PDB file of C-alpha atoms and ligand atoms in Angstrom:
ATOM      1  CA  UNK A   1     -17.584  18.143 -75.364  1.00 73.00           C
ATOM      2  CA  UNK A   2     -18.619  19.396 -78.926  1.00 77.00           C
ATOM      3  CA  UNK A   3     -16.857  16.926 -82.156  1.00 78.00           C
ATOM      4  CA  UNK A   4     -13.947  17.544 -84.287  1.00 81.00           C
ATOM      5  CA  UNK A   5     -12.996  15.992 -87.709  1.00 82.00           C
ATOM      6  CA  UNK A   6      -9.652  15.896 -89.874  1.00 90.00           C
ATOM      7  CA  UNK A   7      -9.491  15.884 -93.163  1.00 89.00           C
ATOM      8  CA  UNK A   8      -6.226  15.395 -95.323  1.00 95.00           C
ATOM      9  CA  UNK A   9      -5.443  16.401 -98.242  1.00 94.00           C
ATOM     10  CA  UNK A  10      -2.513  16.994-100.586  1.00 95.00           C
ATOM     11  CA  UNK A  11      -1.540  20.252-102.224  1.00 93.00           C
ATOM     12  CA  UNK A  12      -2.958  19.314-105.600  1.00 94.00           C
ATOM     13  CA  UNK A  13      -6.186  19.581-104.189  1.00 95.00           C
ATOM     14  CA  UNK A  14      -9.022  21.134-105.779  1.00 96.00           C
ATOM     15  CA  UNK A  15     -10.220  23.416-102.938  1.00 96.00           C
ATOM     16  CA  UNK A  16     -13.306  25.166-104.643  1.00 97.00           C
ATOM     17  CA  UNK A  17     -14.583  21.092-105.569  1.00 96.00           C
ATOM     18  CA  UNK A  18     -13.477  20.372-101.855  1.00 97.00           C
ATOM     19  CA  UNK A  19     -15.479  23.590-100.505  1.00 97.00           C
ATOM     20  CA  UNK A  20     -18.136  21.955-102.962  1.00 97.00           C
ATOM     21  CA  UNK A  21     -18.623  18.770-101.291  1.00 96.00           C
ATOM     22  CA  UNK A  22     -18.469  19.881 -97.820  1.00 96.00           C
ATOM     23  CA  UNK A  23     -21.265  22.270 -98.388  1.00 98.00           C
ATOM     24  CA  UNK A  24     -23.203  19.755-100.261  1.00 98.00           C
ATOM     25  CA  UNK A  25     -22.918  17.885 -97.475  1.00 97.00           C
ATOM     26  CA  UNK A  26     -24.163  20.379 -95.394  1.00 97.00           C
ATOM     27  CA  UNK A  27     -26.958  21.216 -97.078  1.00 97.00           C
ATOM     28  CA  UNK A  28     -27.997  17.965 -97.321  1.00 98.00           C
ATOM     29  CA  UNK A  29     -28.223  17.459 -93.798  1.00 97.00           C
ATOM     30  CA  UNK A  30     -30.163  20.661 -92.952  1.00 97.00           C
ATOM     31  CA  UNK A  31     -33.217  19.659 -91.234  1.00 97.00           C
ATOM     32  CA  UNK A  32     -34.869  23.072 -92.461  1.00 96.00           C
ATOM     33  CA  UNK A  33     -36.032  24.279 -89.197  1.00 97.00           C
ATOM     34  CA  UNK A  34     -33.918  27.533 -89.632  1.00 95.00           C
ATOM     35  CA  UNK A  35     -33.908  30.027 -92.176  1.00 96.00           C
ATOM     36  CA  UNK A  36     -30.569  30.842 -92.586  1.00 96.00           C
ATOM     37  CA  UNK A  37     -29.344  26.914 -92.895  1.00 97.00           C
ATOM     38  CA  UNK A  38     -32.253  25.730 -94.787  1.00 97.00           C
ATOM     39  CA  UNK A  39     -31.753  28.570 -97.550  1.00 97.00           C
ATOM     40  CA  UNK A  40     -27.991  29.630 -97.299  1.00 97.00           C
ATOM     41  CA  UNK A  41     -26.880  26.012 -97.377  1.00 98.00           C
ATOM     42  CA  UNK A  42     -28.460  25.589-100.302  1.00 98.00           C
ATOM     43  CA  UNK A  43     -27.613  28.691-101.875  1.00 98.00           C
ATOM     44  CA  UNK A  44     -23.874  28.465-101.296  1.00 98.00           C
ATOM     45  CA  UNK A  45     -23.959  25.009-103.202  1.00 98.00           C
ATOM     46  CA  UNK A  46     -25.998  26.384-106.256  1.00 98.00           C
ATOM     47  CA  UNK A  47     -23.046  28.949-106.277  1.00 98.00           C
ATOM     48  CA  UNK A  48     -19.918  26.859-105.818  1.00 98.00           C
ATOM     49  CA  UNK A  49     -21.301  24.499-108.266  1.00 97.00           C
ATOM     50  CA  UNK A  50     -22.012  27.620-110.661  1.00 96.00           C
ATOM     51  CA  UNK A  51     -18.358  28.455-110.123  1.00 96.00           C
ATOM     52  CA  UNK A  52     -17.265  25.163-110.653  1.00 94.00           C
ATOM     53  CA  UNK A  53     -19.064  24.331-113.704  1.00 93.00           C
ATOM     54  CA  UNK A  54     -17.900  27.663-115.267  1.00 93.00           C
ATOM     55  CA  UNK A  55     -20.838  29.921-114.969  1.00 95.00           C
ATOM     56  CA  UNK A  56     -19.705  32.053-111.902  1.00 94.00           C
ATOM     57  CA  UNK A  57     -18.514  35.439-111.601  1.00 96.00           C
ATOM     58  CA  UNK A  58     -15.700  37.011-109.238  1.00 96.00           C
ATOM     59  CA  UNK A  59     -19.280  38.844-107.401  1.00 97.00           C
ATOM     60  CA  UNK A  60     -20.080  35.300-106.241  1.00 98.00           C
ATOM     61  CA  UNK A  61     -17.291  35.002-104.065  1.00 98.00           C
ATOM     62  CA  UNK A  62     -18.009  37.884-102.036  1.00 97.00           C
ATOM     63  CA  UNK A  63     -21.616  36.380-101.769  1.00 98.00           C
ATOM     64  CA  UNK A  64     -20.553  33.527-100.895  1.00 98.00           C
ATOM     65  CA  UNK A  65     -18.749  35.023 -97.943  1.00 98.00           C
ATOM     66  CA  UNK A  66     -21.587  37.342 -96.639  1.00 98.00           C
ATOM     67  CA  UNK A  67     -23.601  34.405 -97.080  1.00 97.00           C
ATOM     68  CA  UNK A  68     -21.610  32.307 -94.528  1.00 98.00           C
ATOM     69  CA  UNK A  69     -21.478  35.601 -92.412  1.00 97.00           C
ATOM     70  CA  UNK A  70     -25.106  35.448 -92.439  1.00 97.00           C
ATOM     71  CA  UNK A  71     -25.653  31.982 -91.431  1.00 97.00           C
ATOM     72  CA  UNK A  72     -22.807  31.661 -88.402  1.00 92.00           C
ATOM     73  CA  UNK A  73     -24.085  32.557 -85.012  1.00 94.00           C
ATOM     74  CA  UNK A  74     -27.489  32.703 -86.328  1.00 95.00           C
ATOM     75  CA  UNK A  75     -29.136  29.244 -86.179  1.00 96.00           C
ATOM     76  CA  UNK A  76     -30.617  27.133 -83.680  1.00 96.00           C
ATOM     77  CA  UNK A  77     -27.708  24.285 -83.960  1.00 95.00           C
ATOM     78  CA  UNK A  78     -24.149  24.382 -84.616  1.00 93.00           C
ATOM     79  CA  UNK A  79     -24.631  22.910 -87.917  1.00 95.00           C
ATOM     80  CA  UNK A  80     -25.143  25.809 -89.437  1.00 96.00           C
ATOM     81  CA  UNK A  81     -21.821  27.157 -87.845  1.00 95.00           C
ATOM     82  CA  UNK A  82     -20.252  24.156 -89.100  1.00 95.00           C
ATOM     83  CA  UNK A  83     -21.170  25.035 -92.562  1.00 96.00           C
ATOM     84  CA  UNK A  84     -20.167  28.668 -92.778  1.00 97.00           C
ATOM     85  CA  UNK A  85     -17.202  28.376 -91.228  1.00 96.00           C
ATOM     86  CA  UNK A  86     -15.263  26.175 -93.981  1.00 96.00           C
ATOM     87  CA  UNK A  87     -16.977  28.747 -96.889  1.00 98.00           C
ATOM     88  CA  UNK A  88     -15.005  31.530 -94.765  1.00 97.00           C
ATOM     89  CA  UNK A  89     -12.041  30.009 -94.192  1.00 96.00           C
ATOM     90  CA  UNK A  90     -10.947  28.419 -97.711  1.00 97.00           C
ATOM     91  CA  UNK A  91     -12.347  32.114 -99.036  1.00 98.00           C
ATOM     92  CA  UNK A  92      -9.550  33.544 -97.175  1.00 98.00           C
ATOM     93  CA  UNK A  93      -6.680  31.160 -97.456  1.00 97.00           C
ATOM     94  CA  UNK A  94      -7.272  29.770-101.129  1.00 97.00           C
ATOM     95  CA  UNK A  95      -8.867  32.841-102.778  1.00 97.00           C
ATOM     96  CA  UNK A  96      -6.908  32.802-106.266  1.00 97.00           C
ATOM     97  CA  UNK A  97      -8.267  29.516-106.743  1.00 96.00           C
ATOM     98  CA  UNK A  98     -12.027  30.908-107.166  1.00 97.00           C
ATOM     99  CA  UNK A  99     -11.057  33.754-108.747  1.00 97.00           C
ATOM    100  CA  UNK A 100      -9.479  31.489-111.438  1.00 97.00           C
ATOM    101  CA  UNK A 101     -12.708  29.939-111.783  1.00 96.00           C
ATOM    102  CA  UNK A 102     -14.522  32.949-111.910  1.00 96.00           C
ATOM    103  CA  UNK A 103     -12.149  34.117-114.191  1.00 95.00           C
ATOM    104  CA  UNK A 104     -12.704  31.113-116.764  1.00 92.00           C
ATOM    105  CA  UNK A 105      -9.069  30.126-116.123  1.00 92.00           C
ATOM    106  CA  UNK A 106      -9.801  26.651-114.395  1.00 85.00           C
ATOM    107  CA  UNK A 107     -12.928  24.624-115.010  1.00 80.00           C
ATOM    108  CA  UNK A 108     -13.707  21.511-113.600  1.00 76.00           C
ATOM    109  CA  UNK A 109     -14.191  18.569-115.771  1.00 65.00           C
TER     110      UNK A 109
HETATM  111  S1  SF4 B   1     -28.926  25.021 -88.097  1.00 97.59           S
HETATM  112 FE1  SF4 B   1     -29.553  23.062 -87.238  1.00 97.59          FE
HETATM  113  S2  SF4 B   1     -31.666  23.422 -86.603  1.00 97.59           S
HETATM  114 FE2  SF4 B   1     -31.189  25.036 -88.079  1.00 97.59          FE
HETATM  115  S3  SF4 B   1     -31.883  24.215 -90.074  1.00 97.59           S
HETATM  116 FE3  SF4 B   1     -29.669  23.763 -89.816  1.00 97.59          FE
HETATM  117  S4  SF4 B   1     -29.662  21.656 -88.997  1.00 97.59           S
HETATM  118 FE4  SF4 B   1     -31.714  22.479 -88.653  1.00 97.59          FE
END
């Protein structure tokens, strides 16, 4: 039957911390076996965090999304599905919001 999670959130929600945690998460929970998890988990935290922390650029958003691209539909489980997906997604909908941390405009604390 697969599994399903909600999470909610208001609309003063960081979403590039929130992207953050979920893909800590994620990469945290890799059991390694693949390539694509084991090292593009990891690399897609050391980037958000990077971005977070004020020491991104606007390239790392687009590697962040052909990182995710390279990870979906190419791993033994569905975690690693799980994990691009949400590094897609808030990419598309929330997009200003990294560029304003690329941009130096927003830095988190
Ligand atoms: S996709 Fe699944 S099998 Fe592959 S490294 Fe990640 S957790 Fe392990």
């Amino acid at each position: 039957m697969g599994s399903g999670a909600v999470i909610v959130i208001d609309e003063n929600t960081d979403m590039v911390k929130l992207l953050w945690r979920i893909t800590k998460f994620y990469a945290h929970e890799s059991c390694g076996q693949c390539t694509p998890c084991r090292e593009g988990c990891q690399w897609m935290e050391g980037i958000l965090h990077k971005l977070m922390t004020g020491q991104g650029q606007e390239r790392d958003i687009d590697l962040l999304v052909d990182l995710a691209t390279n990870i979906g539909g190419k791993t033994l489980c569905a975690l690693g599905d799980a994990a691009a997906g949400p590094v897609i997604s808030f990419i598309k909908k929330f997009r200003p919001e990294f560029e304003a941390y690329a941009r130096g405009q927003k830095k988190h604390a």
